[in-house]
PDB file of C-alpha atoms in Angstrom:
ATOM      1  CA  UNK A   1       8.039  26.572   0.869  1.00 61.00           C
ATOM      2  CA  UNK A   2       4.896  27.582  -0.187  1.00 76.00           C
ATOM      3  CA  UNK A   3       2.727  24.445  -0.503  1.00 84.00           C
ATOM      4  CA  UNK A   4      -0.085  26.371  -2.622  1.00 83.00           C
ATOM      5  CA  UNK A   5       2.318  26.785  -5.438  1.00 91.00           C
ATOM      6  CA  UNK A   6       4.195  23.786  -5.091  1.00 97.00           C
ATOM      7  CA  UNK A   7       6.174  21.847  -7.932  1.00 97.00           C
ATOM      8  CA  UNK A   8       6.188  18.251  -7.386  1.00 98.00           C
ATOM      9  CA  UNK A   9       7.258  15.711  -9.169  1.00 98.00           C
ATOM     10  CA  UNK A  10       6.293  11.506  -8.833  1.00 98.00           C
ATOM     11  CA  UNK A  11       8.919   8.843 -11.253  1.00 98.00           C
ATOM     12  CA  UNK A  12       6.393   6.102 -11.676  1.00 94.00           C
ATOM     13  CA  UNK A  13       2.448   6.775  -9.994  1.00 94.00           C
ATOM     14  CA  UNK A  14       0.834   3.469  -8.776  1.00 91.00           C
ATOM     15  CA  UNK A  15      -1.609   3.058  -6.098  1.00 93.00           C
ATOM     16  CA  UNK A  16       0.382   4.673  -3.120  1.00 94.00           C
ATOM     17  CA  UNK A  17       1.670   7.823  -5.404  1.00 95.00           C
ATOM     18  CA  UNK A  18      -1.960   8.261  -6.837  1.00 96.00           C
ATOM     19  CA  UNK A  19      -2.806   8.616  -3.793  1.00 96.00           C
ATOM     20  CA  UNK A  20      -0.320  11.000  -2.308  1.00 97.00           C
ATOM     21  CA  UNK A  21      -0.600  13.081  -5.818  1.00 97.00           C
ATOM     22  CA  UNK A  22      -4.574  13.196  -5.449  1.00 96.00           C
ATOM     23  CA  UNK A  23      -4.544  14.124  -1.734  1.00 97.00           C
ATOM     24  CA  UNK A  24      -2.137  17.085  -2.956  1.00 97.00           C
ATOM     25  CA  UNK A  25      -3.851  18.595  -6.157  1.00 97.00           C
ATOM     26  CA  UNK A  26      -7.332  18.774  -3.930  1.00 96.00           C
ATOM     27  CA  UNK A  27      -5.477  20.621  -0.978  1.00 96.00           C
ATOM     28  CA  UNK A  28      -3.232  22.782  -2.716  1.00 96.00           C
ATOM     29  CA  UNK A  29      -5.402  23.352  -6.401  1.00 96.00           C
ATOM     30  CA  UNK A  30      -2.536  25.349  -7.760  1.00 96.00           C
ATOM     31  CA  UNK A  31       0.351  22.389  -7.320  1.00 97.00           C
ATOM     32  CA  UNK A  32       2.396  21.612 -10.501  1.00 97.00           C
ATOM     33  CA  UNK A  33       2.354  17.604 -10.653  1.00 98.00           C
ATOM     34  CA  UNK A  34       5.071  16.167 -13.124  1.00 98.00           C
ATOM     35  CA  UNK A  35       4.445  12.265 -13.261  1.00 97.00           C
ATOM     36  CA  UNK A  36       7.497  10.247 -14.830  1.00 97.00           C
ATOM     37  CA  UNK A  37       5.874   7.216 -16.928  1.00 95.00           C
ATOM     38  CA  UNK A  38       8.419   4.689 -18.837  1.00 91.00           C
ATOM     39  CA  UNK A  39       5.357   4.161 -22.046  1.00 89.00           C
ATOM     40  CA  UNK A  40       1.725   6.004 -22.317  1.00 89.00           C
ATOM     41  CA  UNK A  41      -1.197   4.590 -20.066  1.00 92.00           C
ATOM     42  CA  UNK A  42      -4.383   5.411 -20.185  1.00 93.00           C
ATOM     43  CA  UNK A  43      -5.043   5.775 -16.814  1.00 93.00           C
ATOM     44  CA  UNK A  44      -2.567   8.295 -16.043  1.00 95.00           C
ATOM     45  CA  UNK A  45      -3.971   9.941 -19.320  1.00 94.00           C
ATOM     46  CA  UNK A  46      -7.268  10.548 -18.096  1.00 94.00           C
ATOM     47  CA  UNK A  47      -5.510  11.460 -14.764  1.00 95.00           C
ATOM     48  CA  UNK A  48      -3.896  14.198 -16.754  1.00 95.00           C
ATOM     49  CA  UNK A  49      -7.524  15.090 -18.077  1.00 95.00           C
ATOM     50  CA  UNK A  50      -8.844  15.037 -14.855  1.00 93.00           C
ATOM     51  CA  UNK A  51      -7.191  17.225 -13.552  1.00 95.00           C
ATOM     52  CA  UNK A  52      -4.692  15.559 -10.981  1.00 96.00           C
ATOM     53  CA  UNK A  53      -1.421  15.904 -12.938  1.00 96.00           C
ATOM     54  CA  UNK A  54      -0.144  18.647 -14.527  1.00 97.00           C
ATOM     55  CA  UNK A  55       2.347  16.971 -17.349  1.00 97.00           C
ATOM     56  CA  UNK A  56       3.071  13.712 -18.436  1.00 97.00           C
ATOM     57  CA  UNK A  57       7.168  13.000 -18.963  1.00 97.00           C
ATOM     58  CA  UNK A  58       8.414   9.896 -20.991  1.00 96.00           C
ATOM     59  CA  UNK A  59      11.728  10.874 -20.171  1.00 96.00           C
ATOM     60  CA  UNK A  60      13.726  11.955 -16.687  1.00 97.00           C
ATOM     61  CA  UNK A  61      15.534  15.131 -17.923  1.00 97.00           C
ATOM     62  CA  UNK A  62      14.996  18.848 -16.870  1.00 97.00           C
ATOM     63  CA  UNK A  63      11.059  19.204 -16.570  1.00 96.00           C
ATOM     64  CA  UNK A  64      11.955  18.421 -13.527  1.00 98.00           C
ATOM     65  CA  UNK A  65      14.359  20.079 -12.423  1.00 97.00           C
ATOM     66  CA  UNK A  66      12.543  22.837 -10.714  1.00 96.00           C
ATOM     67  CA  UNK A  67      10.676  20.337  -8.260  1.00 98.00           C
ATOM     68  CA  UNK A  68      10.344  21.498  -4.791  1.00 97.00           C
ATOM     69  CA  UNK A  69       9.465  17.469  -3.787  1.00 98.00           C
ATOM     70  CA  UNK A  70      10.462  14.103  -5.798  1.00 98.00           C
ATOM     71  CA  UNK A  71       8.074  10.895  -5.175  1.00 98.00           C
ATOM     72  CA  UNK A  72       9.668   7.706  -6.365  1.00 98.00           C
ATOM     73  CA  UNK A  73       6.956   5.919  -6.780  1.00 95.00           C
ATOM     74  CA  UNK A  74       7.837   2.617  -8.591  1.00 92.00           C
ATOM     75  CA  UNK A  75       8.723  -0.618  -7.149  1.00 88.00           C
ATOM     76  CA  UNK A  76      11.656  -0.323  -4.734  1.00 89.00           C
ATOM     77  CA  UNK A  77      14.436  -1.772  -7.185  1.00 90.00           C
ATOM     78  CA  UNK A  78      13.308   0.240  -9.753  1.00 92.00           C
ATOM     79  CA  UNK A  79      13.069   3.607  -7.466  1.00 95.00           C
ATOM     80  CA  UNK A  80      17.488   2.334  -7.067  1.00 96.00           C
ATOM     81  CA  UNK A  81      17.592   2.798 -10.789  1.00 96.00           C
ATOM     82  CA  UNK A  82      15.784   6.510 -11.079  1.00 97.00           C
ATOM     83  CA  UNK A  83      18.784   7.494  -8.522  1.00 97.00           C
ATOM     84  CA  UNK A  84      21.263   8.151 -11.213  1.00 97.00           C
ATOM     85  CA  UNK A  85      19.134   9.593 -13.378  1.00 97.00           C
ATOM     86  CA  UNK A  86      17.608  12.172 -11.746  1.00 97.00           C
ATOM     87  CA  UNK A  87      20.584  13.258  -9.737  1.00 97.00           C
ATOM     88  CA  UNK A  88      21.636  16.134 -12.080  1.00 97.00           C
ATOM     89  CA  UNK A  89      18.303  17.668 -12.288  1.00 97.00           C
ATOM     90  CA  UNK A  90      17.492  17.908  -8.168  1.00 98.00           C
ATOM     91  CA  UNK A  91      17.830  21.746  -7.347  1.00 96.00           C
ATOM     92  CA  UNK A  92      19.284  22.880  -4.073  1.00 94.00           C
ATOM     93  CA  UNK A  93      16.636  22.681  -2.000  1.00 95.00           C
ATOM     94  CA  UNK A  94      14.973  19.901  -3.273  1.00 98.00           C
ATOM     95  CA  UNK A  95      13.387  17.055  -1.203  1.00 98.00           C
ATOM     96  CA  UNK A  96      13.942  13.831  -2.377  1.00 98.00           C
ATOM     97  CA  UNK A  97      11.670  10.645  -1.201  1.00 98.00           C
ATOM     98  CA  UNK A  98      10.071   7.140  -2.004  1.00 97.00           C
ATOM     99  CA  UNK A  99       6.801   5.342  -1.076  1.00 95.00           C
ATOM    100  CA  UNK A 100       8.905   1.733  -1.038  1.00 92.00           C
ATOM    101  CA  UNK A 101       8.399  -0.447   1.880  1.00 91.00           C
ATOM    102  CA  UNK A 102      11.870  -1.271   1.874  1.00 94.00           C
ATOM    103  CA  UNK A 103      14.486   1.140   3.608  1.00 96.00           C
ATOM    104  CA  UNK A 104      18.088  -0.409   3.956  1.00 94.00           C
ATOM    105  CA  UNK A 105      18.622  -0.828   0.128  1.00 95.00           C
ATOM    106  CA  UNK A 106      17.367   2.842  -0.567  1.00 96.00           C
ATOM    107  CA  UNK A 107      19.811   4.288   1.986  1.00 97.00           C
ATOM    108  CA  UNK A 108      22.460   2.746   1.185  1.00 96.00           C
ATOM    109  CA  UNK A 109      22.251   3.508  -2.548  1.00 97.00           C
ATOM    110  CA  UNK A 110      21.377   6.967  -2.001  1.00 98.00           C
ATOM    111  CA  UNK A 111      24.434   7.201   0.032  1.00 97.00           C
ATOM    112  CA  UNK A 112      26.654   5.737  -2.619  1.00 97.00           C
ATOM    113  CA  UNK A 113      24.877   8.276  -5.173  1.00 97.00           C
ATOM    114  CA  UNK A 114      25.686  11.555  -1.855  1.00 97.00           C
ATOM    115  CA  UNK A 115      22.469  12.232  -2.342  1.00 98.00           C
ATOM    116  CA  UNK A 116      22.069  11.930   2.121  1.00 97.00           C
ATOM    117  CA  UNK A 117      21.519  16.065   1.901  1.00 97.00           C
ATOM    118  CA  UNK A 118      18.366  15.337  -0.294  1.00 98.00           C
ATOM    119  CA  UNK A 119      16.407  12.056   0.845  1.00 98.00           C
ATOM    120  CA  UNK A 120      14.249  11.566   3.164  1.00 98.00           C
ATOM    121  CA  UNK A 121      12.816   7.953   3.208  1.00 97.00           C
ATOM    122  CA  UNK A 122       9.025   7.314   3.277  1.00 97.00           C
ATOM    123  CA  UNK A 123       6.923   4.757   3.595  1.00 96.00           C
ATOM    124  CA  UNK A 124       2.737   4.994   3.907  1.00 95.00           C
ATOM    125  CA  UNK A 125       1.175   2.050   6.162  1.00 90.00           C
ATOM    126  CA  UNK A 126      -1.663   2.009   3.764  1.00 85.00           C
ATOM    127  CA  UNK A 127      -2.457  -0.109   0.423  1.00 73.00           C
ATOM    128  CA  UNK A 128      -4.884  -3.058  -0.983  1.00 69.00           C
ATOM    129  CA  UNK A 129      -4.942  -5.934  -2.748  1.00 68.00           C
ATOM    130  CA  UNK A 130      -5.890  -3.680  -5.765  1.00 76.00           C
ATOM    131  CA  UNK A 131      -2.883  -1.284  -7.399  1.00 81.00           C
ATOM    132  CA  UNK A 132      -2.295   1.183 -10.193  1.00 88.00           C
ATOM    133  CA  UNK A 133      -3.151   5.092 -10.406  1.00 91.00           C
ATOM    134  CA  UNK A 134      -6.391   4.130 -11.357  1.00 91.00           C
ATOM    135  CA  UNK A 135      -7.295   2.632  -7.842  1.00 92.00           C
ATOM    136  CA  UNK A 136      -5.786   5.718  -6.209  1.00 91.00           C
ATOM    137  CA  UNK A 137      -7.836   7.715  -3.791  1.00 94.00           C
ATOM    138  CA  UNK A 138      -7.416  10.943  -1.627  1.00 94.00           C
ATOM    139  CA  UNK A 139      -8.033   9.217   1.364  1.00 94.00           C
ATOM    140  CA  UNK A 140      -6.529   6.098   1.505  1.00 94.00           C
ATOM    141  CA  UNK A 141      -3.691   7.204   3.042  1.00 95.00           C
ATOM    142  CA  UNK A 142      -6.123   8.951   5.904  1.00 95.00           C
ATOM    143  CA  UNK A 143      -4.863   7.845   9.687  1.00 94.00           C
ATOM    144  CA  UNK A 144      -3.019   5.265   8.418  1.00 94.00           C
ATOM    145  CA  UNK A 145       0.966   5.880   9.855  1.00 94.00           C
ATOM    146  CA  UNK A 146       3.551   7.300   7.430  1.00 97.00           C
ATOM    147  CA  UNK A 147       6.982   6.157   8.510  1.00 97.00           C
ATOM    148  CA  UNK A 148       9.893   7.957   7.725  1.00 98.00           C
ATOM    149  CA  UNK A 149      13.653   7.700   7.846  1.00 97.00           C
ATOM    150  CA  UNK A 150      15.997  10.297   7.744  1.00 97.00           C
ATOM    151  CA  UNK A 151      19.795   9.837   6.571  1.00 97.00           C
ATOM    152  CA  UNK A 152      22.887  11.201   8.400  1.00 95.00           C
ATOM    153  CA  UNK A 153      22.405  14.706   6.723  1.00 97.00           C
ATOM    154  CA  UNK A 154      18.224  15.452   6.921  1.00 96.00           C
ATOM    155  CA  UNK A 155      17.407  18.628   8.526  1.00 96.00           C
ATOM    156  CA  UNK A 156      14.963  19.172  11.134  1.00 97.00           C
ATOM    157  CA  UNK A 157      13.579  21.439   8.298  1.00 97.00           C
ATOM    158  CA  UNK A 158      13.562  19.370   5.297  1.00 97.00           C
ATOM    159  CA  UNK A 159      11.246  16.943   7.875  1.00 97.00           C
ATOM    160  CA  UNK A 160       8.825  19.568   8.715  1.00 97.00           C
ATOM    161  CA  UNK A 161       8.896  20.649   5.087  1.00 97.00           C
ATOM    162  CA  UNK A 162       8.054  17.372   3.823  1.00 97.00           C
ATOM    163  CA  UNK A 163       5.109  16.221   6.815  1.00 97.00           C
ATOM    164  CA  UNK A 164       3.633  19.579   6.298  1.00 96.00           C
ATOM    165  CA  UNK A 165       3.199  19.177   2.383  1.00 97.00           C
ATOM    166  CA  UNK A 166       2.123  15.432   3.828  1.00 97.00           C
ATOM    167  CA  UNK A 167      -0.541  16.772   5.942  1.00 97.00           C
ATOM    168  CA  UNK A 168      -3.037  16.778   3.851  1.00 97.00           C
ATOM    169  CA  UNK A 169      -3.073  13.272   3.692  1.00 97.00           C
ATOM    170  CA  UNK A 170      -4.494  12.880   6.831  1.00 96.00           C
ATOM    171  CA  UNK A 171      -1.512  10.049   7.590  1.00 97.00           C
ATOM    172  CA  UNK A 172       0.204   9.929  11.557  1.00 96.00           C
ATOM    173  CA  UNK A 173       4.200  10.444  11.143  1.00 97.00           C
ATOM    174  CA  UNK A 174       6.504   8.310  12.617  1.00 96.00           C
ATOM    175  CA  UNK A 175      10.313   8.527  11.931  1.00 97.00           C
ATOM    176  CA  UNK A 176      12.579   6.010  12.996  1.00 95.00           C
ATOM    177  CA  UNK A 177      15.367   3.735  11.907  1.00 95.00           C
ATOM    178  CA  UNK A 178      16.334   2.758   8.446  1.00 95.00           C
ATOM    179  CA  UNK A 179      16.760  -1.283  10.262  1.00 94.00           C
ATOM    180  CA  UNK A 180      13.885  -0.770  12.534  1.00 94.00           C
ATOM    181  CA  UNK A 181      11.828  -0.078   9.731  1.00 95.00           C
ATOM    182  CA  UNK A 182      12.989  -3.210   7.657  1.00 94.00           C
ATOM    183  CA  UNK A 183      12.652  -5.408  10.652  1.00 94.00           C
ATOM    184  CA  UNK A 184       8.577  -4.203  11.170  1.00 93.00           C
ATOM    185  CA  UNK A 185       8.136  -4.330   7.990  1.00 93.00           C
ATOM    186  CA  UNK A 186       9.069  -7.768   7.552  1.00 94.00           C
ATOM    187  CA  UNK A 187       7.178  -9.060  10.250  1.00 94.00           C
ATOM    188  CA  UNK A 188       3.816  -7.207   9.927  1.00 91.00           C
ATOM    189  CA  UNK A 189       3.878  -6.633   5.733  1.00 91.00           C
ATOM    190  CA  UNK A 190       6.314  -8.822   3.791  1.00 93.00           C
ATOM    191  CA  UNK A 191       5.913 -12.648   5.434  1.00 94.00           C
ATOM    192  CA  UNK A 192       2.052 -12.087   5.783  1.00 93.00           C
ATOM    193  CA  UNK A 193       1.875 -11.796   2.176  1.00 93.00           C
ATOM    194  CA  UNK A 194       4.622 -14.585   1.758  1.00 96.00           C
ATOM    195  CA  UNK A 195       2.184 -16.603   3.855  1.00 95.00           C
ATOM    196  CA  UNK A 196      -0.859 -15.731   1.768  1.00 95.00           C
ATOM    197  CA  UNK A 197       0.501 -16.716  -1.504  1.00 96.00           C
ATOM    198  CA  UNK A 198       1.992 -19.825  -0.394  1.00 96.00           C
ATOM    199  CA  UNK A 199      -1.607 -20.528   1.125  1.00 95.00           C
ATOM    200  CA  UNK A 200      -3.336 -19.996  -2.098  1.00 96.00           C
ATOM    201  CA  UNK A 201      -0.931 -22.172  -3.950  1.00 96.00           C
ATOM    202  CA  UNK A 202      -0.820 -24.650  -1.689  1.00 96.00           C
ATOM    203  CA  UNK A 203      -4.606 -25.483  -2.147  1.00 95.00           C
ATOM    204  CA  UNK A 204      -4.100 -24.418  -5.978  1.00 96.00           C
ATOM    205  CA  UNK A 205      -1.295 -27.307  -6.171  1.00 96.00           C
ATOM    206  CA  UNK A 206      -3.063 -29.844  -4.257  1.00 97.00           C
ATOM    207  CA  UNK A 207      -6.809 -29.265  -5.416  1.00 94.00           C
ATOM    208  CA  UNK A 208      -9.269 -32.247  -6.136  1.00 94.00           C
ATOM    209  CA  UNK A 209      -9.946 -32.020 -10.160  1.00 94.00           C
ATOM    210  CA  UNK A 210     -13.273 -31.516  -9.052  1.00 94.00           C
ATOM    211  CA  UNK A 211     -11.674 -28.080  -7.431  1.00 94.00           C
ATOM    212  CA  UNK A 212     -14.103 -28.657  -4.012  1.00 94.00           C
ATOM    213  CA  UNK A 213     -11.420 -26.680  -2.431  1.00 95.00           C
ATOM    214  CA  UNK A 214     -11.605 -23.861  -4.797  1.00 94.00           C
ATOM    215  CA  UNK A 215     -15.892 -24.115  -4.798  1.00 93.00           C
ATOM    216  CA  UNK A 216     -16.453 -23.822  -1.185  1.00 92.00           C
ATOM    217  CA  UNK A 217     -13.829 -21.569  -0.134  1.00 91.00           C
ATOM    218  CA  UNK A 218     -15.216 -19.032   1.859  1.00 87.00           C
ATOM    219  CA  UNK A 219     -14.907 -16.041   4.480  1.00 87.00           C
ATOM    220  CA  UNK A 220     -12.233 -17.673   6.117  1.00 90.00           C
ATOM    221  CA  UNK A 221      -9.894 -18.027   3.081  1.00 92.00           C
ATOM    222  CA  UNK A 222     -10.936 -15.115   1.378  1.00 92.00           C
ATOM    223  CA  UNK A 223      -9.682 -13.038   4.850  1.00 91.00           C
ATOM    224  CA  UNK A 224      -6.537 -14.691   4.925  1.00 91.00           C
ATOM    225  CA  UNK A 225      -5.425 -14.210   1.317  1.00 93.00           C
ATOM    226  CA  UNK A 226      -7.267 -10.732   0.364  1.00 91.00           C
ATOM    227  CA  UNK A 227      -3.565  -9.541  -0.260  1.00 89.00           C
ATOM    228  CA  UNK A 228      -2.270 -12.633  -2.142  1.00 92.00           C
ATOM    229  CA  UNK A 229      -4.529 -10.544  -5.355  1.00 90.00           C
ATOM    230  CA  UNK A 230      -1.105  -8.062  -4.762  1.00 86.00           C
ATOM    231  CA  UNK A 231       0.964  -7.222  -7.455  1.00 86.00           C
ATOM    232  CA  UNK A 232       3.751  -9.912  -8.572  1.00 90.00           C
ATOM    233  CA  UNK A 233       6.181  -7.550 -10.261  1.00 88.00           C
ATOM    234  CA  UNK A 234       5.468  -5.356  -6.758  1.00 86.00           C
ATOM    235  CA  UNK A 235       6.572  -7.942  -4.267  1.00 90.00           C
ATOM    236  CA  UNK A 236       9.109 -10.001  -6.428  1.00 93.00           C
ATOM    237  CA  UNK A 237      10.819  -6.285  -5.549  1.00 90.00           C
ATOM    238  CA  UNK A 238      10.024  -6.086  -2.206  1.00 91.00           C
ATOM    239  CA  UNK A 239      11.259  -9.622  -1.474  1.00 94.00           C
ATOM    240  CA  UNK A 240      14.577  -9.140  -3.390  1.00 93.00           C
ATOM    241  CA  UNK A 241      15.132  -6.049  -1.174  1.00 91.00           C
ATOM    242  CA  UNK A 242      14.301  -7.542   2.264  1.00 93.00           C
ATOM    243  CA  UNK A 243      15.876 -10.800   2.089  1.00 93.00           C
ATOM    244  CA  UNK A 244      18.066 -10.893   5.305  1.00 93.00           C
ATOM    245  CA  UNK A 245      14.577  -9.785   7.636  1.00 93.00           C
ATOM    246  CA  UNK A 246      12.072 -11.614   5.745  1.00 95.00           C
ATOM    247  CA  UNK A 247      13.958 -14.480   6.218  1.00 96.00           C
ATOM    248  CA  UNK A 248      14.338 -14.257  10.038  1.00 94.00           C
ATOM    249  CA  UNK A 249      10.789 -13.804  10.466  1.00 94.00           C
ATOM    250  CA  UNK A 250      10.270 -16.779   7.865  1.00 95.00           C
ATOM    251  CA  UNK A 251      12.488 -19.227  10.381  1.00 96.00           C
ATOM    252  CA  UNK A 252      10.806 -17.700  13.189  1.00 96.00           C
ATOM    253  CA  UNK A 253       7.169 -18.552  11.381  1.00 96.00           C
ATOM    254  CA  UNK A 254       8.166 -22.197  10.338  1.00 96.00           C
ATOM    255  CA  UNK A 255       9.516 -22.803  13.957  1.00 97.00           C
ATOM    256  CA  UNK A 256       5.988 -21.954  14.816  1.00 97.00           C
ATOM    257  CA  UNK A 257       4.289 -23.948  12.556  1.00 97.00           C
ATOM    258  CA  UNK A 258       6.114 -27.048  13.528  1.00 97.00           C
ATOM    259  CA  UNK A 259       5.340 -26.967  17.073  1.00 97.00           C
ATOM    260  CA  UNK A 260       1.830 -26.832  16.432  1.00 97.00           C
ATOM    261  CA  UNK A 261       2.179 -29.782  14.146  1.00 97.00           C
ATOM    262  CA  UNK A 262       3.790 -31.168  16.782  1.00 97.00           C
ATOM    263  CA  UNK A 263       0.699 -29.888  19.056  1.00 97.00           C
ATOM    264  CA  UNK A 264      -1.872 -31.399  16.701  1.00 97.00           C
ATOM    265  CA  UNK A 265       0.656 -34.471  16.339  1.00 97.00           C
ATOM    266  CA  UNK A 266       0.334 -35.507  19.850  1.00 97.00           C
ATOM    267  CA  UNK A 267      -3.573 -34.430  21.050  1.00 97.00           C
ATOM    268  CA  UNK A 268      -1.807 -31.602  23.117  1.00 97.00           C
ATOM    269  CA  UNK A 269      -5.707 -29.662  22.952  1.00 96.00           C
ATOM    270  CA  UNK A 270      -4.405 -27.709  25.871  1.00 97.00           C
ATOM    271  CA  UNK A 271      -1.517 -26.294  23.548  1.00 97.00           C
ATOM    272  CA  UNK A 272      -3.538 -26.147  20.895  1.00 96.00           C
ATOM    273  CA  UNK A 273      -5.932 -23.829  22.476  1.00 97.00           C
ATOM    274  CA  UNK A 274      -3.840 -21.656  24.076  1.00 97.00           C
ATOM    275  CA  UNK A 275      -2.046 -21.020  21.189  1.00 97.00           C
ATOM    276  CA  UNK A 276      -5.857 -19.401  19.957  1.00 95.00           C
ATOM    277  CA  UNK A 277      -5.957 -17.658  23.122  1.00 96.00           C
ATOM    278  CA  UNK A 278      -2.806 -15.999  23.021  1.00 96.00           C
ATOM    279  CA  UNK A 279      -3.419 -15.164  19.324  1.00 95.00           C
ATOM    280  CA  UNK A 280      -7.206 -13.880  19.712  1.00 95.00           C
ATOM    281  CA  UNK A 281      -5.598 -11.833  22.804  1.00 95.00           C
ATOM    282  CA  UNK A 282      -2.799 -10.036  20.825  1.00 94.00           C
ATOM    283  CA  UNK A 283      -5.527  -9.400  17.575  1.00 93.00           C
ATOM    284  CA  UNK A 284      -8.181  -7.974  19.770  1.00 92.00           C
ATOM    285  CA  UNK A 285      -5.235  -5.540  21.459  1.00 92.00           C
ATOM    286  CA  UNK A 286      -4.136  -4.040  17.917  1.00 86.00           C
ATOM    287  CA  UNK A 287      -6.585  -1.851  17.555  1.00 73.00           C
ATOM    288  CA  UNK A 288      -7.883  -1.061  21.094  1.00 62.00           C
TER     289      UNK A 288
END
């Protein structure tokens, strides 16, 4: 596959498949980019005028069927839906993967669909609190890890096909586990924004009407729940998808909180500051 000439097609194009599609039209200036878009939006309008993508699509038919690479790029129950739909239009040899940070539900659907020959799961370690095409950027994705997951049937070369089209987003590849993935993701992703917007609410719901809470919070807060700005529709999806390991890490989190109540409870400083050791520890390891 000749990545200068490329044909690539993205159903839905949000922050992460802005992104991707950016990083792609200024390394290979000759790419075709179809984007998939369910109503007209300005954003990916003046993306089209811009430059970045080739065609706009209100419908999944065959403009695409000459793709060489299909980004599902909407949020991961909807990227279950475009299965079905796109299925008759994927040539031979094309490469089929998502952006979701969800992995179990994706595999298992695209196994139900026999699409195994075609998908290859994907999932870039990069984001912000901000999202749509129109806070896209080349770089973002740039030495931030881009885990993958391959199904029963994925070639050795569909893998290298798809990282070296990937490339040029300067990510680090990783493949591993469909579970695995779920599991980390959970833990480092999902419950930390669970946390945040429980946080937020939390002071929302119990407030003075004076909001002093609201008025003084500061760096501290503003750290903490950066990501609780996310999108709703986004994580409703994610959540729905990754029940089962967001909800072990959940119990695992609320076990945690309740001993240090129980810490806090009983004057245990001791506890109570070795719990901040071992937690200033592990941070100040992450990125050593």
């Amino acid at each position: 596959m000749n990545n200068d000439n490329i044909i690539v097609g993205f159903l839905g194009l949000g922050l992460i498949g802005g992104s991707i599609a950016r990083a792609i039209r200024k390394a290979y200036p000759s790419a075709i980019i179809r984007v998939y878009t369910r109503r007209e939006n300005p954003d990916l309008e003046q993306g089209k005028a811009d430059g970045i993508i080739s065609s706009l699509h209100y419908e999944i038919n065959e403009d695409f069927s000459d793709c060489d690479v299909i980004f599902l790029c909407a949020p991961v129950l909807r990227n279950l839906e475009f299965l079905p739909l796109i299925q008759p239009f994927l040539k031979k040899d094309c490469i089929l993967t998502d952006v979701g940070s969800v992995k179990g539900n994706i595999h298992t659907a695209v196994s139900e669909h026999n699409l195994d020959s075609y998908f290859i799961g994907g999932h870039p370690m990069a984001g912000s609190e901000k999202y749509g095409f129109i806070n896209s950027s080349a770089i973002l994705l740039e030495n931030a890890f881009y885990l993958l997951t391959r199904t029963p049937k994925t070639t050795d070369t569909q893998l290298e096909r798809l990282k070296s089209l990937l490339t040029c987003t300067g990510s680090r590849f990783v493949v591993l586990d469909p579970k695995e993935h779920d599991e980390a993701t959970a833990a480092i992703s999902h419950m930390p924004h669970v946390i945040a917007a429980t946080l937020v609410n939390t002071v929302r719901e119990n407030d003075s009407s004076e909001e002093y809470m609201k008025q003084f919070a500061a760096g501290g807060f503003k750290d903490t729940t950066r990501i609780a700005s996310s999108s709703p529709e986004m994580w409703e999806s994610i959540c729905l998808s990754n029940k089962e390991s967001i909800d072990l890490f959940l119990g695992y989190f609320i076990d945690k909180l309740t001993e240090f109540r129980t810490f806090i409870a009983n004057d245990d400083g001791e506890k109570i500051r070795e719990q901040f050791r071992t937690a200033g520890e592990y941070r100040d390891s992450l990125y050593n």
